[in-house]
Amino acid sequence: MINLQIFLDVATEAALAAGAVLQGYLGKLEDAITEKGRPGDLVTAADKASEAEILSILRRHFPEHSILAEESGKLGNQDNEYLWAIDPLDGTTNYAHQYPSFAVSIGLLVNAVPQVGVIYDPFHEELFRAASGLGATCNRHYIKVSEISQLSKSLLVTGFAYDRRETCDNNYAEFCHLTHLTQGVRRSGSAALDLAYVACGRVDGYWERGISPWDVVAGVALLREAGGEVTAYDGTAFQIESGRILATNGKIHDKLSRELVRVRPLSSWK
């Protein structure tokens, strides 16, 4: 048996330490902000310092594990059954503007399946944790998904990929379509927090394209343990490398999936 509690505790240690780093840099970045390639895809000194803190803790406890980190890429033996997916600062643009929606996200895949997830929002001091079979919590209180079963009564959340300026394959059409079918669609700028908020019932569903594994591994583990459902847009099995995700409370999942599939692409709009 895998002792997931040990992995969860170490991930928690790393997330809290990284969160302290982010709190220390907040509002003090000055010129330490650059773009990684696409317009709006930012990286800061805080991202790098936070990731270094996480890597130090994980390597100290699990030197044989493999790692996929947003800033450092692939580290260690990628054939190892344990793979940590790390986003040291999910919501960098928000953070750079001191907009209070960002988080540390640390997830563990065991044989390619999300098993452990820790998401820490240092601004609001909210710690989301989960491991398969151990439940999902926010600040040590158990959480679960909402009971909303009608799309018309749901509140959704989504995000827009960095390449949205260059491709019609983006979320704009879906955003408009679903805004008319629900009580609203929000855009937080942090995929990790989007998944955490579905897990604790603050919103009822989330979809996005253009995501990376480090954006969602922790959130997927958290949401599934809170009773939610995660698939591809069309309801088939979620593929973590696909860049697309549909995550809900389970009760609106089929309805939301059908609406996403039927939306015409933006390129066909006049």
PDB file of C-alpha atoms in Angstrom:
ATOM      1  CA  MET A   1       0.000   0.000   0.000  1.00  0.00           C
ATOM      2  CA  ILE A   2       1.177   3.513  -0.842  1.00  0.00           C
ATOM      3  CA  ASN A   3       1.160   5.802   2.172  1.00  0.00           C
ATOM      4  CA  LEU A   4      -0.449   8.803   0.523  1.00  0.00           C
ATOM      5  CA  GLN A   5      -0.632  10.627   3.849  1.00  0.00           C
ATOM      6  CA  ILE A   6       3.142  11.028   3.843  1.00  0.00           C
ATOM      7  CA  PHE A   7       3.072  12.482   0.343  1.00  0.00           C
ATOM      8  CA  LEU A   8       0.208  14.782   1.325  1.00  0.00           C
ATOM      9  CA  ASP A   9       2.050  16.065   4.386  1.00  0.00           C
ATOM     10  CA  VAL A  10       5.228  16.794   2.429  1.00  0.00           C
ATOM     11  CA  ALA A  11       3.275  18.544  -0.330  1.00  0.00           C
ATOM     12  CA  THR A  12       1.594  20.637   2.357  1.00  0.00           C
ATOM     13  CA  GLU A  13       4.964  21.574   3.849  1.00  0.00           C
ATOM     14  CA  ALA A  14       6.202  22.631   0.416  1.00  0.00           C
ATOM     15  CA  ALA A  15       3.066  24.591  -0.464  1.00  0.00           C
ATOM     16  CA  LEU A  16       3.087  26.551   2.794  1.00  0.00           C
ATOM     17  CA  ALA A  17       6.788  27.347   2.430  1.00  0.00           C
ATOM     18  CA  ALA A  18       6.269  28.491  -1.161  1.00  0.00           C
ATOM     19  CA  GLY A  19       3.269  30.556  -0.096  1.00  0.00           C
ATOM     20  CA  ALA A  20       5.428  32.369   2.436  1.00  0.00           C
ATOM     21  CA  VAL A  21       7.856  33.204  -0.370  1.00  0.00           C
ATOM     22  CA  LEU A  22       5.028  34.650  -2.460  1.00  0.00           C
ATOM     23  CA  GLN A  23       3.789  36.735   0.447  1.00  0.00           C
ATOM     24  CA  GLY A  24       7.282  38.132   0.871  1.00  0.00           C
ATOM     25  CA  TYR A  25       7.559  39.232  -2.771  1.00  0.00           C
ATOM     26  CA  LEU A  26       4.009  40.560  -3.163  1.00  0.00           C
ATOM     27  CA  GLY A  27       4.057  44.210  -4.171  1.00  0.00           C
ATOM     28  CA  LYS A  28       7.868  44.316  -4.243  1.00  0.00           C
ATOM     29  CA  LEU A  29       8.691  42.976  -7.703  1.00  0.00           C
ATOM     30  CA  GLU A  30       9.408  46.342  -9.353  1.00  0.00           C
ATOM     31  CA  ASP A  31      11.170  45.422 -12.638  1.00  0.00           C
ATOM     32  CA  ALA A  32      11.563  41.696 -11.885  1.00  0.00           C
ATOM     33  CA  ILE A  33       8.791  40.722 -14.330  1.00  0.00           C
ATOM     34  CA  THR A  34       9.409  39.328 -17.826  1.00  0.00           C
ATOM     35  CA  GLU A  35       7.459  37.596 -20.593  1.00  0.00           C
ATOM     36  CA  LYS A  36       8.283  33.981 -21.472  1.00  0.00           C
ATOM     37  CA  GLY A  37       7.262  34.222 -25.107  1.00  0.00           C
ATOM     38  CA  ARG A  38       3.613  34.963 -25.765  1.00  0.00           C
ATOM     39  CA  PRO A  39       2.228  38.345 -24.726  1.00  0.00           C
ATOM     40  CA  GLY A  40       0.841  38.106 -21.203  1.00  0.00           C
ATOM     41  CA  ASP A  41       2.716  34.908 -20.297  1.00  0.00           C
ATOM     42  CA  LEU A  42       4.637  36.378 -17.382  1.00  0.00           C
ATOM     43  CA  VAL A  43       7.312  35.073 -15.066  1.00  0.00           C
ATOM     44  CA  THR A  44       8.598  36.862 -11.990  1.00  0.00           C
ATOM     45  CA  ALA A  45      11.328  36.486  -9.406  1.00  0.00           C
ATOM     46  CA  ALA A  46       8.588  35.223  -7.089  1.00  0.00           C
ATOM     47  CA  ASP A  47       7.761  32.314  -9.450  1.00  0.00           C
ATOM     48  CA  LYS A  48      11.382  31.213  -9.484  1.00  0.00           C
ATOM     49  CA  ALA A  49      11.961  31.591  -5.743  1.00  0.00           C
ATOM     50  CA  SER A  50       8.735  29.759  -4.933  1.00  0.00           C
ATOM     51  CA  GLU A  51       9.649  26.884  -7.245  1.00  0.00           C
ATOM     52  CA  ALA A  52      13.142  26.628  -5.759  1.00  0.00           C
ATOM     53  CA  GLU A  53      11.604  26.281  -2.291  1.00  0.00           C
ATOM     54  CA  ILE A  54       9.261  23.511  -3.453  1.00  0.00           C
ATOM     55  CA  LEU A  55      11.998  21.620  -5.293  1.00  0.00           C
ATOM     56  CA  SER A  56      14.287  21.760  -2.266  1.00  0.00           C
ATOM     57  CA  ILE A  57      11.653  20.191  -0.011  1.00  0.00           C
ATOM     58  CA  LEU A  58      10.535  17.512  -2.473  1.00  0.00           C
ATOM     59  CA  ARG A  59      14.102  16.493  -3.305  1.00  0.00           C
ATOM     60  CA  ARG A  60      14.987  16.264   0.370  1.00  0.00           C
ATOM     61  CA  HIS A  61      12.130  13.863   1.056  1.00  0.00           C
ATOM     62  CA  PHE A  62      11.828  12.036  -2.286  1.00  0.00           C
ATOM     63  CA  PRO A  63      15.106  12.289  -4.228  1.00  0.00           C
ATOM     64  CA  GLU A  64      14.136   9.400  -6.520  1.00  0.00           C
ATOM     65  CA  HIS A  65      10.825  10.914  -7.678  1.00  0.00           C
ATOM     66  CA  SER A  66      10.412  12.652 -11.024  1.00  0.00           C
ATOM     67  CA  ILE A  67       9.220  16.247 -11.276  1.00  0.00           C
ATOM     68  CA  LEU A  68       7.476  18.397 -13.864  1.00  0.00           C
ATOM     69  CA  ALA A  69       7.715  22.053 -12.858  1.00  0.00           C
ATOM     70  CA  GLU A  70       6.454  25.069 -14.772  1.00  0.00           C
ATOM     71  CA  GLU A  71       9.709  27.014 -14.659  1.00  0.00           C
ATOM     72  CA  SER A  72      12.286  24.179 -14.560  1.00  0.00           C
ATOM     73  CA  GLY A  73      10.555  21.662 -16.813  1.00  0.00           C
ATOM     74  CA  LYS A  74      11.259  17.942 -16.466  1.00  0.00           C
ATOM     75  CA  LEU A  75      13.597  16.910 -13.677  1.00  0.00           C
ATOM     76  CA  GLY A  76      14.817  13.502 -12.574  1.00  0.00           C
ATOM     77  CA  ASN A  77      13.908  10.118 -14.036  1.00  0.00           C
ATOM     78  CA  GLN A  78      10.675  10.682 -15.928  1.00  0.00           C
ATOM     79  CA  ASP A  79      10.015   6.920 -15.976  1.00  0.00           C
ATOM     80  CA  ASN A  80       9.549   6.848 -12.217  1.00  0.00           C
ATOM     81  CA  GLU A  81       6.003   5.907 -11.155  1.00  0.00           C
ATOM     82  CA  TYR A  82       5.849   9.029  -8.971  1.00  0.00           C
ATOM     83  CA  LEU A  83       5.653  12.349 -10.817  1.00  0.00           C
ATOM     84  CA  TRP A  84       5.183  15.675  -9.043  1.00  0.00           C
ATOM     85  CA  ALA A  85       3.483  18.392 -11.117  1.00  0.00           C
ATOM     86  CA  ILE A  86       4.311  21.830  -9.717  1.00  0.00           C
ATOM     87  CA  ASP A  87       3.029  25.316 -10.413  1.00  0.00           C
ATOM     88  CA  PRO A  88       4.853  27.599  -7.976  1.00  0.00           C
ATOM     89  CA  LEU A  89       2.611  30.558  -8.803  1.00  0.00           C
ATOM     90  CA  ASP A  90      -0.617  29.856 -10.656  1.00  0.00           C
ATOM     91  CA  GLY A  91      -2.011  33.246 -11.607  1.00  0.00           C
ATOM     92  CA  THR A  92       1.228  35.126 -12.224  1.00  0.00           C
ATOM     93  CA  THR A  93      -0.477  37.972 -14.086  1.00  0.00           C
ATOM     94  CA  ASN A  94      -2.857  38.460 -11.164  1.00  0.00           C
ATOM     95  CA  TYR A  95       0.061  38.374  -8.749  1.00  0.00           C
ATOM     96  CA  ALA A  96       2.063  40.912 -10.743  1.00  0.00           C
ATOM     97  CA  HIS A  97      -0.892  43.308 -10.525  1.00  0.00           C
ATOM     98  CA  GLN A  98      -1.536  42.451  -6.859  1.00  0.00           C
ATOM     99  CA  TYR A  99      -4.948  41.076  -7.849  1.00  0.00           C
ATOM    100  CA  PRO A 100      -5.836  38.574  -5.099  1.00  0.00           C
ATOM    101  CA  SER A 101      -6.354  35.406  -7.131  1.00  0.00           C
ATOM    102  CA  PHE A 102      -3.220  33.243  -7.235  1.00  0.00           C
ATOM    103  CA  ALA A 103      -1.994  30.053  -5.624  1.00  0.00           C
ATOM    104  CA  VAL A 104       0.693  27.435  -5.204  1.00  0.00           C
ATOM    105  CA  SER A 105      -0.292  24.118  -6.783  1.00  0.00           C
ATOM    106  CA  ILE A 106       1.470  20.813  -6.028  1.00  0.00           C
ATOM    107  CA  GLY A 107       0.079  17.530  -7.331  1.00  0.00           C
ATOM    108  CA  LEU A 108       1.348  13.970  -7.403  1.00  0.00           C
ATOM    109  CA  LEU A 109       0.670  11.478 -10.180  1.00  0.00           C
ATOM    110  CA  VAL A 110       1.127   7.823  -9.294  1.00  0.00           C
ATOM    111  CA  ASN A 111       1.397   5.750 -12.458  1.00  0.00           C
ATOM    112  CA  ALA A 112      -0.055   8.718 -14.389  1.00  0.00           C
ATOM    113  CA  VAL A 113      -3.124   9.055 -12.109  1.00  0.00           C
ATOM    114  CA  PRO A 114      -3.577  12.176  -9.921  1.00  0.00           C
ATOM    115  CA  GLN A 115      -3.502  10.902  -6.335  1.00  0.00           C
ATOM    116  CA  VAL A 116      -2.455  13.862  -4.170  1.00  0.00           C
ATOM    117  CA  GLY A 117      -3.207  17.551  -4.458  1.00  0.00           C
ATOM    118  CA  VAL A 118      -2.373  20.614  -2.402  1.00  0.00           C
ATOM    119  CA  ILE A 119      -3.414  24.128  -3.439  1.00  0.00           C
ATOM    120  CA  TYR A 120      -2.503  27.049  -1.218  1.00  0.00           C
ATOM    121  CA  ASP A 121      -3.880  30.558  -1.597  1.00  0.00           C
ATOM    122  CA  PRO A 122      -1.490  32.658   0.530  1.00  0.00           C
ATOM    123  CA  PHE A 123      -3.435  35.893   0.143  1.00  0.00           C
ATOM    124  CA  HIS A 124      -6.601  34.466   1.736  1.00  0.00           C
ATOM    125  CA  GLU A 125      -4.679  31.835   3.732  1.00  0.00           C
ATOM    126  CA  GLU A 126      -6.769  28.990   2.343  1.00  0.00           C
ATOM    127  CA  LEU A 127      -5.152  25.551   2.185  1.00  0.00           C
ATOM    128  CA  PHE A 128      -6.888  22.945   0.023  1.00  0.00           C
ATOM    129  CA  ARG A 129      -5.671  19.348   0.444  1.00  0.00           C
ATOM    130  CA  ALA A 130      -6.673  15.918  -0.794  1.00  0.00           C
ATOM    131  CA  ALA A 131      -5.362  12.418  -1.358  1.00  0.00           C
ATOM    132  CA  SER A 132      -7.200   9.445  -2.803  1.00  0.00           C
ATOM    133  CA  GLY A 133      -9.264   7.809  -0.087  1.00  0.00           C
ATOM    134  CA  LEU A 134      -8.401  10.439   2.530  1.00  0.00           C
ATOM    135  CA  GLY A 135     -11.009  13.078   1.728  1.00  0.00           C
ATOM    136  CA  ALA A 136     -10.704  16.695   0.589  1.00  0.00           C
ATOM    137  CA  THR A 137     -10.377  19.635   2.952  1.00  0.00           C
ATOM    138  CA  CYS A 138     -10.047  23.401   3.100  1.00  0.00           C
ATOM    139  CA  ASN A 139      -8.189  24.568   6.204  1.00  0.00           C
ATOM    140  CA  ARG A 140      -8.736  21.105   7.721  1.00  0.00           C
ATOM    141  CA  HIS A 141     -12.527  21.190   7.230  1.00  0.00           C
ATOM    142  CA  TYR A 142     -13.939  18.584   4.859  1.00  0.00           C
ATOM    143  CA  ILE A 143     -15.356  19.934   1.614  1.00  0.00           C
ATOM    144  CA  LYS A 144     -17.630  18.592  -1.097  1.00  0.00           C
ATOM    145  CA  VAL A 145     -19.066  19.741  -4.390  1.00  0.00           C
ATOM    146  CA  SER A 146     -22.354  21.608  -4.742  1.00  0.00           C
ATOM    147  CA  GLU A 147     -25.804  20.067  -5.197  1.00  0.00           C
ATOM    148  CA  ILE A 148     -26.779  22.233  -8.191  1.00  0.00           C
ATOM    149  CA  SER A 149     -28.271  20.011 -10.890  1.00  0.00           C
ATOM    150  CA  GLN A 150     -29.663  22.547 -13.378  1.00  0.00           C
ATOM    151  CA  LEU A 151     -27.425  24.392 -15.782  1.00  0.00           C
ATOM    152  CA  SER A 152     -29.720  27.428 -15.542  1.00  0.00           C
ATOM    153  CA  LYS A 153     -28.994  27.687 -11.813  1.00  0.00           C
ATOM    154  CA  SER A 154     -25.264  27.058 -12.034  1.00  0.00           C
ATOM    155  CA  LEU A 155     -22.279  29.370 -11.726  1.00  0.00           C
ATOM    156  CA  LEU A 156     -19.327  28.440 -13.931  1.00  0.00           C
ATOM    157  CA  VAL A 157     -15.714  29.502 -14.212  1.00  0.00           C
ATOM    158  CA  THR A 158     -13.227  29.327 -17.081  1.00  0.00           C
ATOM    159  CA  GLY A 159      -9.969  30.774 -18.361  1.00  0.00           C
ATOM    160  CA  PHE A 160      -8.416  31.935 -21.617  1.00  0.00           C
ATOM    161  CA  ALA A 161      -5.184  30.529 -22.997  1.00  0.00           C
ATOM    162  CA  TYR A 162      -2.137  32.678 -23.762  1.00  0.00           C
ATOM    163  CA  ASP A 163      -2.465  31.912 -27.496  1.00  0.00           C
ATOM    164  CA  ARG A 164      -6.019  33.291 -27.637  1.00  0.00           C
ATOM    165  CA  ARG A 165      -4.806  36.222 -29.733  1.00  0.00           C
ATOM    166  CA  GLU A 166      -3.458  33.965 -32.473  1.00  0.00           C
ATOM    167  CA  THR A 167      -6.090  31.219 -32.768  1.00  0.00           C
ATOM    168  CA  CYS A 168      -9.855  30.957 -33.105  1.00  0.00           C
ATOM    169  CA  ASP A 169      -9.602  27.719 -31.113  1.00  0.00           C
ATOM    170  CA  ASN A 170     -10.252  29.495 -27.835  1.00  0.00           C
ATOM    171  CA  ASN A 171     -12.926  29.826 -25.168  1.00  0.00           C
ATOM    172  CA  TYR A 172     -14.625  32.983 -26.411  1.00  0.00           C
ATOM    173  CA  ALA A 173     -17.523  31.277 -28.178  1.00  0.00           C
ATOM    174  CA  GLU A 174     -18.143  28.893 -25.265  1.00  0.00           C
ATOM    175  CA  PHE A 175     -17.960  31.776 -22.793  1.00  0.00           C
ATOM    176  CA  CYS A 176     -20.678  33.706 -24.622  1.00  0.00           C
ATOM    177  CA  HIS A 177     -22.872  30.637 -25.165  1.00  0.00           C
ATOM    178  CA  LEU A 178     -22.738  29.464 -21.553  1.00  0.00           C
ATOM    179  CA  THR A 179     -23.184  32.960 -20.127  1.00  0.00           C
ATOM    180  CA  HIS A 180     -26.696  32.879 -21.607  1.00  0.00           C
ATOM    181  CA  LEU A 181     -27.493  29.423 -20.229  1.00  0.00           C
ATOM    182  CA  THR A 182     -26.302  29.858 -16.633  1.00  0.00           C
ATOM    183  CA  GLN A 183     -26.401  32.359 -13.786  1.00  0.00           C
ATOM    184  CA  GLY A 184     -22.962  33.513 -14.881  1.00  0.00           C
ATOM    185  CA  VAL A 185     -19.427  32.636 -15.951  1.00  0.00           C
ATOM    186  CA  ARG A 186     -16.427  33.932 -14.047  1.00  0.00           C
ATOM    187  CA  ARG A 187     -12.759  34.155 -15.009  1.00  0.00           C
ATOM    188  CA  SER A 188     -10.360  34.051 -12.038  1.00  0.00           C
ATOM    189  CA  GLY A 189      -7.029  33.698 -13.830  1.00  0.00           C
ATOM    190  CA  SER A 190      -5.971  30.666 -11.769  1.00  0.00           C
ATOM    191  CA  ALA A 191      -6.859  27.159 -12.934  1.00  0.00           C
ATOM    192  CA  ALA A 192      -5.821  25.698  -9.589  1.00  0.00           C
ATOM    193  CA  LEU A 193      -8.234  27.926  -7.675  1.00  0.00           C
ATOM    194  CA  ASP A 194     -10.959  27.279 -10.254  1.00  0.00           C
ATOM    195  CA  LEU A 195     -10.757  23.558  -9.517  1.00  0.00           C
ATOM    196  CA  ALA A 196     -10.536  24.168  -5.771  1.00  0.00           C
ATOM    197  CA  TYR A 197     -13.667  26.308  -5.905  1.00  0.00           C
ATOM    198  CA  VAL A 198     -15.593  23.602  -7.757  1.00  0.00           C
ATOM    199  CA  ALA A 199     -14.393  21.126  -5.128  1.00  0.00           C
ATOM    200  CA  CYS A 200     -15.719  23.219  -2.239  1.00  0.00           C
ATOM    201  CA  GLY A 201     -19.003  24.151  -3.931  1.00  0.00           C
ATOM    202  CA  ARG A 202     -18.368  27.849  -4.605  1.00  0.00           C
ATOM    203  CA  VAL A 203     -18.852  27.252  -8.333  1.00  0.00           C
ATOM    204  CA  ASP A 204     -20.489  24.317 -10.072  1.00  0.00           C
ATOM    205  CA  GLY A 205     -18.351  23.733 -13.151  1.00  0.00           C
ATOM    206  CA  TYR A 206     -15.141  24.684 -14.911  1.00  0.00           C
ATOM    207  CA  TRP A 207     -13.765  24.175 -18.396  1.00  0.00           C
ATOM    208  CA  GLU A 208     -10.642  25.416 -20.146  1.00  0.00           C
ATOM    209  CA  ARG A 209      -8.283  24.784 -23.030  1.00  0.00           C
ATOM    210  CA  GLY A 210      -4.563  25.493 -23.330  1.00  0.00           C
ATOM    211  CA  ILE A 211      -3.730  24.238 -19.852  1.00  0.00           C
ATOM    212  CA  SER A 212      -0.595  22.356 -18.775  1.00  0.00           C
ATOM    213  CA  PRO A 213      -0.338  19.382 -16.388  1.00  0.00           C
ATOM    214  CA  TRP A 214       1.084  21.529 -13.581  1.00  0.00           C
ATOM    215  CA  ASP A 215      -2.062  23.696 -13.781  1.00  0.00           C
ATOM    216  CA  VAL A 216      -4.498  20.915 -12.960  1.00  0.00           C
ATOM    217  CA  VAL A 217      -2.981  17.757 -11.412  1.00  0.00           C
ATOM    218  CA  ALA A 218      -3.498  18.957  -7.834  1.00  0.00           C
ATOM    219  CA  GLY A 219      -6.970  20.293  -8.606  1.00  0.00           C
ATOM    220  CA  VAL A 220      -8.082  17.082 -10.297  1.00  0.00           C
ATOM    221  CA  ALA A 221      -7.056  15.030  -7.265  1.00  0.00           C
ATOM    222  CA  LEU A 222      -8.854  17.504  -5.000  1.00  0.00           C
ATOM    223  CA  LEU A 223     -12.058  17.650  -7.025  1.00  0.00           C
ATOM    224  CA  ARG A 224     -12.419  13.905  -7.462  1.00  0.00           C
ATOM    225  CA  GLU A 225     -11.960  13.372  -3.736  1.00  0.00           C
ATOM    226  CA  ALA A 226     -14.636  16.027  -3.071  1.00  0.00           C
ATOM    227  CA  GLY A 227     -17.129  14.089  -5.202  1.00  0.00           C
ATOM    228  CA  GLY A 228     -16.719  15.910  -8.506  1.00  0.00           C
ATOM    229  CA  GLU A 229     -16.197  14.657 -12.044  1.00  0.00           C
ATOM    230  CA  VAL A 230     -13.389  15.370 -14.513  1.00  0.00           C
ATOM    231  CA  THR A 231     -13.422  14.425 -18.215  1.00  0.00           C
ATOM    232  CA  ALA A 232     -12.635  15.690 -21.677  1.00  0.00           C
ATOM    233  CA  TYR A 233     -15.123  18.152 -23.195  1.00  0.00           C
ATOM    234  CA  ASP A 234     -17.107  15.321 -24.793  1.00  0.00           C
ATOM    235  CA  GLY A 235     -17.342  13.282 -21.613  1.00  0.00           C
ATOM    236  CA  THR A 236     -14.642  10.778 -22.518  1.00  0.00           C
ATOM    237  CA  ALA A 237     -11.730  10.050 -20.184  1.00  0.00           C
ATOM    238  CA  PHE A 238      -9.642  13.054 -19.192  1.00  0.00           C
ATOM    239  CA  GLN A 239      -6.211  13.052 -20.830  1.00  0.00           C
ATOM    240  CA  ILE A 240      -3.821  15.159 -18.810  1.00  0.00           C
ATOM    241  CA  GLU A 241      -1.634  16.023 -21.813  1.00  0.00           C
ATOM    242  CA  SER A 242      -4.583  17.145 -23.962  1.00  0.00           C
ATOM    243  CA  GLY A 243      -4.633  20.716 -22.683  1.00  0.00           C
ATOM    244  CA  ARG A 244      -8.424  20.568 -22.212  1.00  0.00           C
ATOM    245  CA  ILE A 245     -10.518  19.872 -19.162  1.00  0.00           C
ATOM    246  CA  LEU A 246     -14.158  19.737 -18.106  1.00  0.00           C
ATOM    247  CA  ALA A 247     -14.653  19.599 -14.337  1.00  0.00           C
ATOM    248  CA  THR A 248     -17.973  19.827 -12.485  1.00  0.00           C
ATOM    249  CA  ASN A 249     -19.916  18.793  -9.419  1.00  0.00           C
ATOM    250  CA  GLY A 250     -21.021  15.774 -11.449  1.00  0.00           C
ATOM    251  CA  LYS A 251     -24.671  16.793 -11.417  1.00  0.00           C
ATOM    252  CA  ILE A 252     -24.437  19.196 -14.358  1.00  0.00           C
ATOM    253  CA  HIS A 253     -21.621  17.343 -16.087  1.00  0.00           C
ATOM    254  CA  ASP A 254     -23.531  15.732 -18.953  1.00  0.00           C
ATOM    255  CA  LYS A 255     -25.525  18.906 -19.629  1.00  0.00           C
ATOM    256  CA  LEU A 256     -22.424  21.079 -19.699  1.00  0.00           C
ATOM    257  CA  SER A 257     -20.581  18.581 -21.880  1.00  0.00           C
ATOM    258  CA  ARG A 258     -23.389  18.576 -24.448  1.00  0.00           C
ATOM    259  CA  GLU A 259     -23.426  22.373 -24.613  1.00  0.00           C
ATOM    260  CA  LEU A 260     -19.647  22.590 -25.037  1.00  0.00           C
ATOM    261  CA  VAL A 261     -19.726  20.088 -27.890  1.00  0.00           C
ATOM    262  CA  ARG A 262     -22.505  21.896 -29.739  1.00  0.00           C
ATOM    263  CA  VAL A 263     -20.959  25.406 -29.629  1.00  0.00           C
ATOM    264  CA  ARG A 264     -19.887  26.574 -33.072  1.00  0.00           C
ATOM    265  CA  PRO A 265     -16.212  27.633 -33.264  1.00  0.00           C
ATOM    266  CA  LEU A 266     -15.522  31.357 -33.262  1.00  0.00           C
ATOM    267  CA  SER A 267     -14.183  31.160 -36.828  1.00  0.00           C
ATOM    268  CA  SER A 268     -17.731  30.421 -38.063  1.00  0.00           C
ATOM    269  CA  TRP A 269     -19.266  33.480 -36.372  1.00  0.00           C
ATOM    270  CA  LYS A 270     -20.031  36.560 -38.485  1.00  0.00           C
TER     271      LYS A 270
END
